[in-house]
Amino acid sequence: MAEIKKLDSLTASKIAAGEVVDRPVNVVKELTENALDAGATKITVELEGGGSDYIRVTDNGRGIKFEDLPLAIERFATSKISSVEDVYSVSTFGFRGEALAAISSVSHFTIKSIREGDRPGEVAVNYGTAADTRPSPISKGTQITVSKLFDNLPVRKKFLKSPRSSEAEILRFIKHFSMVNAGVEIIAVFDGTEVYRAYPADTMLELAKKVFSEDKVQLGEKVHGTSIKVSVCTTHPSVQRKRRDSIFIGVNGRVIKDPALTQAVVQAYHRVMPPNVYPAAVVDIRIDPSALDVNIHPAKAEVRFEAPSQLFAYVRDATEAALAKFTAAVYAEQEEILNEGQVEAGKKKISEVVMSAQERKDPFMHARPAFDLSREFKSAPVKEQARPDAYAETYQQPPENGAAQPEPADGIQPETEQFIVIGQLADTYILCGTPRGDLMIIDQHVAHERILYEKYRMEKLQALPSMTLFEPVVVKFDDEELLFLPSMADELASFGYSFELFGGKEVKVTRAPVDVLKKDIGKEFSEIIHDAMNLRKSSSQDYAVVVMSCRNAVKAGDKLDRYTMQHLVNALFETQNPHTCPHGRPIIYHLPAADLAKKFNR
Ligand code: ADP
Ligand code: MG
């Protein structure tokens, strides 16, 4: 007797079913994707017992012809392709014709459907054995009911997750699916209770806010010709999740996993968030189907892109565009405060200040702050560049270019500031109030660090003032540091340091920035190298800039006068990201007036 025998088709299909459906969530995925392929604009998912007792998916799509119903549940029967070449241009989710066959071979399965102008029909299938097609009362679309899932495969049933975790997994899928298919109404009913609903009018941004339970979400987009559009909705950097699993990705409405594209989102945050925490985000990629191979994964949970590195850059760019809007939102808020409060008086004061400031030459001449921050503030991006609309209205002729901008004068009226310094706390924090009554507590060191970081980056490391040392300073380094030093030479030069490698393990510092001449130059230099090396290990790109911003910033414990603090605060809100320092530490603690009022039972 032959030892090799062909499996009967029912056994083969049960085995194949394992590839497509091994958990209730896969059933939901296949059925909702089919509904979307059928042009549905409303999909309802009902389930009981985490899906292993009962799953029902109802849609209002185009339905199936009466005569096609028996075919729909047959393996390799599909209406979506007819030859292998079609696989590469298919825009629908399914095309293998496997899902309904697989699901109906491991459950009690009923499909009811009507195609417009045709007779409504239904077919019941019992673990792979189909009954005859019967007339059905259904009046629109398709409804598929799956019950007793895997009861004929006790081993697989035994390995299922608990109903609770299966429910959570399915809800997560439905939310993900809805965010990348905004416009489609999606309703989830678990054990008789509606647990989620995406309305047809909900935009992706609105859905993201709902799904992430966050208000601060922004949309960024990147469009490339007509073949690719990437939309990303992502949370404010203050939203910090412990895992990457709140980053959701969809391609042409298909829910996928893609570690590389997830990383593209994370990378866009690398300057504004500490390592090992992640934003919540959803990435919706719309791409020409021919640039995509969806045939590499049995459940189509992964796809292969024709140009993955290009797509990576698009996702990162779109995420950065969304992030940039948070800064814009801060300015818009300031404008709102301005317009809300003493509208006329406020505007008048501003124009007075601007005018009188124009007449002044150098406000630092007659008011030297205790801590000299004048150098960076003089070249900090000026207000009018950063928020043109807020200020354009307040005076007749906005200056043409940044260089000719007036300086804010030391005589500036506190009421015209959006963030009014109240004082310093513990020589470490700057307390500010807004006209609205919000309280801001600002960490002076990280705030200054953020200002310097952007200044240094923007100025492309223009050389800081430095001096050739009369007597070079000799510094010792270990082997690792010696290897690293030459790669830092250019950046160190722009920060005012020059050095020569000696024989042995010594380095001669020949030039140093004027600021450090009074300090221990050798110690300063070796600490910079040490810090830069450590940062480089944590894979920062512009570690020299980060190190120098940190070292040159005011420290916690430095006493600042009000004038200096106000300038620091103004400059902070002119940066791209006033919320986190280059290492990702938070800069501002914001206590809204409403929260204060609540505390005092007002
Ligand atoms: P595939 O989606 O790969 O074609 P399926 O087994 O999922 O294979 O479905 C088989 C066929 O049944 C589909 O090609 C489609 O013609 C039809 N079908 C399945 N679900 C629906 C639905 N909800 N609405 C309309 N037609 C459907
Ligand atoms: Mg399908």
XYZ file of C-alpha atoms and ligand atoms in Angstrom:
630
model
C 0.000 0.000 0.000
C 1.332 3.425 -0.922
C 2.549 5.491 1.999
C 1.949 8.868 0.385
C -1.677 9.706 -0.112
C -3.539 12.765 -1.270
C -5.584 14.501 1.416
C -9.267 14.772 0.668
C -10.325 18.307 -0.148
C -12.166 18.899 3.121
C -9.099 17.981 5.193
C -6.902 20.089 2.956
C -9.197 23.078 3.332
C -9.268 22.758 7.117
C -5.480 22.805 7.170
C -5.405 25.747 4.791
C -7.953 27.472 7.005
C -5.340 27.581 9.707
C -3.281 29.911 7.581
C -6.067 32.390 7.045
C -8.086 32.064 10.234
C -6.496 30.976 13.447
C -8.361 33.379 15.722
C -11.733 35.132 15.766
C -10.067 38.432 14.875
C -9.045 36.968 11.514
C -12.661 36.137 10.748
C -13.625 39.734 11.495
C -10.761 40.984 9.344
C -11.686 38.842 6.328
C -15.388 39.643 6.540
C -14.955 43.390 6.966
C -12.452 43.494 4.108
C -14.890 41.624 1.885
C -17.589 44.135 2.808
C -15.355 47.030 1.831
C -14.414 45.268 -1.425
C -18.141 45.106 -2.138
C -18.377 48.896 -1.836
C -20.123 48.935 1.544
C -20.472 52.294 3.304
C -21.863 50.790 6.484
C -20.524 47.713 8.259
C -21.827 46.277 11.502
C -19.844 43.727 13.498
C -21.698 41.879 16.236
C -20.160 39.217 18.388
C -20.577 37.144 21.476
C -18.099 35.342 23.681
C -15.132 37.145 22.138
C -16.192 35.834 18.739
C -15.810 32.122 19.328
C -19.545 31.745 20.122
C -20.830 34.005 17.410
C -19.726 36.633 14.883
C -22.072 38.445 12.520
C -20.975 40.971 9.922
C -23.646 42.910 8.021
C -22.918 45.283 5.160
C -24.783 47.400 2.628
C -22.492 46.527 -0.274
C -23.384 45.293 -3.731
C -24.146 41.721 -2.669
C -23.770 38.388 -4.462
C -25.890 37.003 -7.260
C -28.154 34.098 -6.274
C -26.395 31.736 -8.681
C -22.919 32.739 -7.343
C -23.683 32.032 -3.689
C -22.463 28.400 -3.676
C -19.294 29.511 -5.428
C -18.489 32.226 -2.890
C -17.758 29.573 -0.295
C -15.682 27.379 -2.544
C -11.911 27.443 -2.300
C -10.123 29.459 -5.009
C -13.405 30.987 -6.097
C -13.222 34.746 -6.403
C -14.797 37.505 -8.424
C -11.742 39.688 -8.023
C -9.087 38.299 -10.349
C -9.029 35.889 -13.206
C -5.310 35.483 -13.917
C -1.990 35.669 -12.104
C -1.099 39.034 -13.668
C -4.209 40.539 -12.118
C -2.702 39.966 -8.679
C -0.369 42.902 -9.249
C -2.995 45.415 -10.153
C -5.762 44.294 -7.856
C -7.087 47.115 -5.719
C -9.411 45.015 -3.599
C -8.440 43.387 -0.317
C -9.210 39.819 -1.183
C -8.405 37.943 -4.345
C -7.396 34.453 -3.350
C -10.891 33.190 -2.835
C -9.847 31.411 0.328
C -11.426 33.214 3.228
C -15.060 32.140 3.042
C -14.043 28.555 2.260
C -11.680 28.534 5.216
C -14.081 30.102 7.691
C -17.011 27.928 6.655
C -14.928 24.763 7.038
C -14.323 25.486 10.729
C -17.720 26.855 11.827
C -21.467 26.892 11.446
C -21.658 29.441 8.679
C -24.531 31.232 6.984
C -24.292 33.726 4.169
C -27.279 35.800 3.084
C -26.962 38.183 0.189
C -28.832 40.093 -2.472
C -27.588 41.667 -5.679
C -29.809 44.468 -6.882
C -32.432 43.197 -9.322
C -31.728 39.569 -8.393
C -33.347 37.104 -5.996
C -32.051 37.205 -2.424
C -30.462 33.924 -1.374
C -28.808 32.197 1.527
C -26.531 29.209 2.026
C -25.798 27.408 5.273
C -22.495 25.526 5.675
C -21.765 23.121 8.512
C -18.021 22.604 8.995
C -17.441 22.572 5.252
C -20.623 20.824 4.178
C -22.884 23.219 2.288
C -26.648 22.945 2.024
C -28.567 24.077 -1.061
C -29.110 27.744 -1.761
C -32.464 28.892 -0.424
C -34.471 32.095 -0.841
C -33.771 34.592 1.936
C -35.592 37.536 3.536
C -32.493 39.820 3.225
C -33.244 43.108 1.455
C -29.835 44.802 1.147
C -26.169 43.824 1.004
C -24.675 40.783 2.651
C -24.843 39.264 6.088
C -22.525 36.518 7.246
C -22.976 34.675 10.522
C -20.241 32.483 11.960
C -20.969 30.450 15.080
C -19.335 27.615 17.011
C -15.991 28.584 15.545
C -13.372 25.788 15.767
C -15.729 23.444 17.621
C -14.653 20.780 15.102
C -10.984 21.452 15.897
C -10.795 21.004 19.693
C -7.048 21.542 19.814
C -7.204 24.899 18.077
C -10.174 25.880 20.219
C -8.142 25.043 23.324
C -5.380 27.426 22.314
C -7.681 30.405 21.789
C -7.256 33.457 23.980
C -9.843 34.155 26.645
C -13.049 35.790 25.371
C -12.008 39.063 27.031
C -8.651 39.279 25.331
C -10.137 38.142 22.038
C -12.714 40.932 22.344
C -9.980 43.468 23.045
C -8.034 42.268 20.023
C -11.096 42.524 17.783
C -12.022 45.983 19.061
C -8.481 47.119 18.430
C -8.702 45.786 14.892
C -12.037 47.508 14.277
C -10.702 50.841 15.524
C -7.586 50.486 13.399
C -9.679 49.487 10.375
C -12.037 52.436 10.836
C -9.230 54.998 11.131
C -7.746 53.976 7.804
C -11.194 53.888 6.189
C -12.639 57.196 7.336
C -16.027 57.846 5.747
C -17.231 54.293 6.203
C -19.733 53.871 9.024
C -18.555 51.092 11.310
C -20.446 49.814 14.321
C -19.219 47.261 16.857
C -21.702 45.513 19.138
C -20.251 43.114 21.692
C -22.581 40.939 23.760
C -25.494 43.213 22.874
C -23.758 46.489 23.770
C -22.498 49.022 21.244
C -18.826 49.460 22.075
C -17.651 51.593 19.153
C -19.037 53.557 16.259
C -17.329 55.462 13.478
C -19.800 57.853 11.880
C -19.736 58.414 8.119
C -18.878 62.094 8.662
C -15.948 61.397 11.003
C -12.618 62.396 9.500
C -9.464 60.407 10.153
C -8.386 63.145 12.572
C -11.646 62.915 14.522
C -11.430 59.145 14.623
C -7.830 59.288 15.827
C -8.801 61.629 18.666
C -11.598 59.278 19.645
C -9.517 56.119 19.416
C -6.489 57.565 21.235
C -8.675 59.419 23.784
C -6.528 62.494 23.146
C -7.475 66.011 22.109
C -4.067 67.050 20.935
C -3.769 65.232 17.634
C -2.633 66.783 14.380
C -2.791 65.689 10.749
C 0.220 65.886 8.451
C 0.308 64.881 4.809
C 2.806 64.060 2.123
C 1.722 63.737 -1.460
C 3.889 62.445 -4.257
C 2.426 62.985 -7.720
C -0.719 60.978 -8.181
C 0.715 57.678 -7.054
C 1.227 58.123 -3.300
C -0.489 60.032 -0.551
C 0.519 59.556 3.074
C -1.639 61.001 5.849
C -0.532 60.773 9.453
C -2.523 61.723 12.544
C -0.291 61.853 15.546
C -0.377 62.941 19.175
C 1.348 65.814 20.939
C 4.853 64.935 22.257
C 3.511 65.094 25.795
C 1.545 61.920 25.048
C 4.070 59.215 25.804
C 3.095 55.576 25.507
C 5.307 52.802 26.761
C 4.982 50.706 23.627
C 4.855 51.188 19.901
C 1.550 49.425 19.578
C -0.424 52.656 19.456
C 1.072 53.333 16.038
C -1.404 52.031 13.464
C -0.734 51.606 9.774
C -3.035 51.090 6.828
C -2.340 50.712 3.130
C -5.235 51.373 0.779
C -7.596 50.723 3.655
C -5.945 47.439 4.575
C -4.778 47.032 8.160
C -1.104 46.055 8.172
C 1.882 45.685 10.457
C 5.115 47.245 9.286
C 7.957 47.697 11.773
C 9.930 49.883 9.355
C 7.125 52.362 8.791
C 6.396 52.355 12.522
C 10.017 53.339 12.996
C 9.560 56.178 10.492
C 6.952 57.690 12.815
C 9.156 57.158 15.866
C 12.092 58.758 14.097
C 10.150 61.938 13.400
C 9.798 62.269 17.179
C 13.397 61.626 18.071
C 14.119 65.250 18.908
C 11.006 65.865 20.919
C 10.549 62.676 22.865
C 12.759 60.644 25.161
C 13.874 57.205 23.985
C 11.645 54.240 24.830
C 8.359 56.110 24.838
C 6.169 56.474 21.778
C 3.343 58.560 20.370
C -0.074 57.293 19.360
C -0.442 57.653 15.614
C -2.255 56.398 12.583
C -0.661 56.276 9.148
C -2.908 56.039 6.113
C -1.051 55.235 2.911
C -2.828 55.485 -0.413
C -0.670 54.032 -3.117
C -0.977 52.789 -6.673
C -1.670 49.041 -6.221
C 0.937 48.135 -8.811
C 3.652 49.496 -6.450
C 2.574 46.960 -3.875
C 2.819 43.202 -3.446
C 0.120 42.070 -1.073
C 0.625 38.413 -1.824
C 3.447 37.681 0.609
C 1.473 36.987 3.763
C -1.349 34.438 4.036
C -3.610 36.750 6.002
C -2.236 39.734 4.060
C -1.151 41.354 7.308
C 2.081 42.439 5.690
C 2.738 43.870 2.270
C 5.882 44.506 0.282
C 6.478 47.950 -1.162
C 8.278 48.621 -4.408
C 10.246 51.548 -2.921
C 10.329 50.993 0.844
C 12.954 53.610 1.667
C 11.105 56.287 -0.257
C 7.917 55.406 1.566
C 9.799 55.487 4.871
C 10.834 59.077 4.122
C 7.274 60.042 3.165
C 5.870 58.654 6.397
C 8.527 60.472 8.422
C 7.891 63.723 6.505
C 4.145 63.511 6.991
C 4.673 62.863 10.702
C 6.994 65.860 10.956
C 4.411 67.990 9.172
C 1.852 66.964 11.789
C 4.309 67.696 14.606
C 5.036 71.152 13.200
C 1.367 72.008 13.560
C 1.611 71.735 17.314
C 3.964 74.710 17.315
C 1.632 76.567 14.994
C -1.178 75.781 17.414
C 0.727 77.437 20.261
C 0.966 80.630 18.213
C -2.673 80.444 17.262
C -3.491 80.197 20.948
C -1.417 83.268 21.669
C -3.242 85.113 18.947
C -6.538 84.049 20.402
C -5.493 85.334 23.801
C -4.526 88.616 22.230
C -7.787 88.984 20.400
C -9.882 87.804 23.268
C -8.572 90.049 26.010
C -8.049 93.742 25.834
C -8.328 93.612 22.061
C -7.972 97.258 21.234
C -5.811 98.214 24.163
C -3.552 95.211 23.581
C -3.060 95.994 19.922
C -2.349 99.609 20.654
C 0.239 98.696 23.259
C 1.949 96.330 20.876
C 2.218 98.912 18.158
C 3.601 101.392 20.650
C 6.180 98.921 21.803
C 7.149 98.006 18.276
C 7.469 101.651 17.324
C 9.464 102.659 20.319
C 11.640 99.608 19.948
C 12.436 100.634 16.409
C 13.926 103.832 17.718
C 16.129 102.047 20.200
C 19.520 100.860 19.080
C 20.474 98.235 21.583
C 18.317 97.527 24.580
C 21.234 95.706 26.162
C 23.293 98.878 26.316
C 21.386 100.271 29.245
C 20.138 97.118 30.864
C 22.685 94.390 31.263
C 20.991 91.280 32.501
C 22.657 89.445 35.338
C 23.133 86.447 33.119
C 24.173 87.527 29.669
C 21.872 85.852 27.188
C 21.984 88.756 24.809
C 23.966 87.012 22.140
C 21.449 84.335 21.376
C 18.415 86.514 21.869
C 19.615 89.093 19.405
C 19.722 86.545 16.682
C 16.804 84.447 17.873
C 14.068 84.121 15.272
C 12.025 87.264 15.567
C 8.396 87.262 16.508
C 7.117 88.499 13.177
C 8.655 85.576 11.360
C 7.292 83.043 13.703
C 3.706 84.213 13.813
C 3.072 86.580 10.966
C -0.706 86.511 11.149
C -0.904 87.291 14.812
C 1.103 90.416 14.368
C 0.351 91.561 10.848
C -2.837 93.206 11.961
C -1.292 95.101 14.818
C 0.762 97.521 12.811
C 0.510 98.987 9.375
C 3.656 97.892 7.631
C 5.235 94.679 8.695
C 9.009 94.885 8.233
C 10.281 93.147 5.116
C 12.981 90.931 6.408
C 14.029 89.308 9.614
C 17.313 91.136 10.012
C 15.654 94.524 10.231
C 13.247 93.431 12.929
C 12.934 95.616 15.996
C 14.134 94.251 19.288
C 11.704 93.856 22.089
C 12.646 96.639 24.465
C 13.302 96.258 28.138
C 10.527 98.787 28.736
C 7.999 96.389 27.254
C 4.654 96.421 29.018
C 3.985 93.150 30.764
C 0.300 93.167 29.714
C 1.258 92.960 26.081
C 3.243 89.785 26.603
C 1.462 86.538 26.112
C 3.482 84.873 28.828
C 4.145 87.182 31.698
C 6.923 86.231 34.036
C 5.756 86.156 37.637
C 9.053 85.186 39.150
C 11.633 82.490 39.700
C 11.115 79.480 41.927
C 14.032 77.751 43.625
C 16.408 79.394 41.126
C 15.292 76.654 38.751
C 11.799 77.329 37.428
C 10.323 80.377 35.782
C 6.699 80.983 36.693
C 4.584 82.692 34.038
C 0.978 83.695 33.739
C -1.106 84.280 30.636
C -3.779 86.985 30.347
C -6.287 84.146 30.430
C -5.071 83.071 33.857
C -3.177 79.929 32.917
C -0.046 79.187 34.907
C 3.106 77.963 33.140
C 6.023 76.540 35.045
C 9.104 76.475 32.861
C 12.329 74.621 33.585
C 14.917 77.317 32.862
C 17.744 74.985 31.912
C 15.880 72.847 29.388
C 14.103 75.912 28.014
C 17.401 77.602 27.297
C 18.783 74.367 25.943
C 15.921 74.193 23.413
C 16.525 77.808 22.359
C 20.247 77.249 21.868
C 19.717 73.960 20.104
C 17.520 75.550 17.453
C 19.749 78.566 17.180
C 22.855 76.460 16.660
C 21.104 74.269 14.151
C 19.609 77.172 12.261
C 22.823 79.067 12.005
C 24.505 76.011 10.578
C 27.045 76.226 13.349
C 28.459 79.611 12.551
C 31.688 79.918 14.440
C 31.272 81.217 17.969
C 33.816 83.833 19.077
C 37.051 82.133 20.098
C 40.706 82.866 20.768
C 43.976 81.180 20.012
C 45.479 80.096 23.306
C 48.760 81.672 24.232
C 49.688 78.455 25.901
C 47.962 75.328 24.516
C 46.212 73.144 27.067
C 47.108 69.463 27.095
C 44.316 66.971 27.745
C 44.560 63.184 28.161
C 42.103 60.837 26.505
C 41.534 57.087 26.414
C 41.732 55.020 23.219
C 38.054 55.118 22.432
C 37.921 58.865 22.836
C 41.024 59.322 20.691
C 39.406 57.383 17.876
C 36.278 59.464 18.178
C 37.926 62.886 18.366
C 38.781 63.462 14.684
C 35.142 62.917 13.671
C 34.215 65.813 15.937
C 36.853 68.228 14.655
C 34.622 70.252 12.314
C 31.826 70.695 14.759
C 34.198 71.535 17.602
C 35.803 74.168 15.383
C 32.471 75.839 14.836
C 32.029 75.947 18.591
C 35.401 77.641 18.874
C 37.675 74.728 19.723
C 40.754 73.709 17.753
C 43.039 70.893 18.774
C 46.000 68.845 17.609
C 46.602 65.203 18.256
C 49.910 64.608 20.029
C 51.732 61.353 20.049
C 50.586 59.043 22.849
C 47.195 59.712 24.351
C 47.384 63.458 24.577
C 45.653 66.225 22.722
C 46.701 69.844 22.544
C 43.804 72.348 22.657
C 45.031 75.363 20.705
C 41.933 77.511 20.464
C 38.917 77.905 22.752
C 35.699 79.929 22.862
C 35.988 83.202 24.715
C 33.250 82.143 27.100
C 35.369 79.399 28.621
C 38.674 81.274 28.869
C 38.083 81.903 32.525
C 37.171 78.294 33.206
C 39.293 75.155 33.288
C 39.593 74.711 29.525
C 41.006 71.198 29.696
C 38.202 69.995 31.913
C 35.584 71.704 29.784
C 36.991 70.163 26.606
C 37.209 66.639 27.948
C 33.676 66.831 29.337
C 32.353 67.896 25.950
C 34.014 64.924 24.280
C 32.749 62.619 26.966
C 29.147 63.882 26.692
C 29.200 63.813 22.896
C 30.420 60.217 22.889
C 27.689 59.136 25.244
C 25.058 60.857 23.173
C 26.371 59.355 20.000
C 25.953 55.907 21.529
C 22.280 56.611 22.026
C 22.257 57.289 18.259
C 21.596 60.996 18.273
C 22.501 62.527 14.955
C 23.477 66.043 15.897
C 25.096 65.152 19.190
C 27.613 68.004 19.051
C 24.814 70.554 18.850
C 22.908 68.849 21.631
C 25.963 68.751 23.888
C 26.848 72.370 23.270
C 23.270 73.556 23.818
C 23.196 71.741 27.110
C 26.571 73.040 28.249
C 25.933 76.634 27.251
C 22.463 76.829 28.741
C 21.734 78.431 32.096
C 21.727 75.841 34.843
C 19.266 74.993 37.524
C 20.427 77.109 40.468
C 21.377 80.139 38.380
C 19.624 83.226 39.648
C 17.965 85.099 36.755
C 16.499 88.562 36.778
C 13.033 89.235 35.465
C 14.301 90.850 32.298
C 16.364 87.819 31.397
C 13.549 85.458 32.265
C 11.074 87.324 30.078
C 13.457 87.209 27.150
C 14.083 83.543 27.713
C 10.357 82.822 27.787
C 9.718 84.882 24.645
C 12.517 83.122 22.820
C 11.244 79.754 24.002
C 7.863 80.320 22.390
C 9.560 81.240 19.164
C 11.214 77.845 18.903
C 9.824 75.043 16.806
C 9.103 72.955 19.834
C 8.766 74.730 23.137
C 7.534 71.567 24.838
C 10.506 69.248 25.018
C 14.247 69.739 25.135
C 16.621 68.076 22.630
C 17.013 65.159 25.041
C 13.256 64.811 25.160
C 12.701 66.170 28.657
C 9.572 68.243 29.177
C 10.090 72.018 29.403
C 6.709 73.363 30.436
C 4.210 72.345 33.041
C 0.948 73.960 32.032
C -1.806 74.510 34.593
C -4.882 75.838 32.783
C -7.018 78.495 34.472
C -9.968 76.130 34.379
C -8.079 73.538 36.446
C -7.118 76.181 38.965
C -10.723 77.300 39.228
C -11.744 73.698 39.823
C -9.202 73.347 42.629
C -10.706 76.332 44.383
C -14.303 75.264 43.735
C -14.990 78.425 41.774
P -11.694 36.828 -1.975
O -12.109 37.960 -1.117
O -10.267 36.512 -1.917
O -12.225 36.929 -3.381
P -13.411 35.335 -0.266
O -13.467 33.898 0.079
O -13.186 36.277 0.846
O -12.361 35.501 -1.393
O -14.771 35.718 -0.992
C -15.148 34.999 -2.161
C -16.063 35.857 -3.060
O -17.305 36.062 -2.433
C -15.532 37.239 -3.326
O -14.642 37.253 -4.425
C -16.801 38.032 -3.586
O -17.185 37.909 -4.938
C -17.823 37.340 -2.739
N -18.057 38.035 -1.456
C -17.575 37.694 -0.244
N -18.028 38.538 0.723
C -18.805 39.443 0.114
C -19.582 40.584 0.557
N -19.607 40.954 1.851
N -20.271 41.273 -0.362
C -20.245 40.917 -1.674
N -19.550 39.871 -2.147
C -18.846 39.134 -1.286
Mg -11.950 38.028 0.933
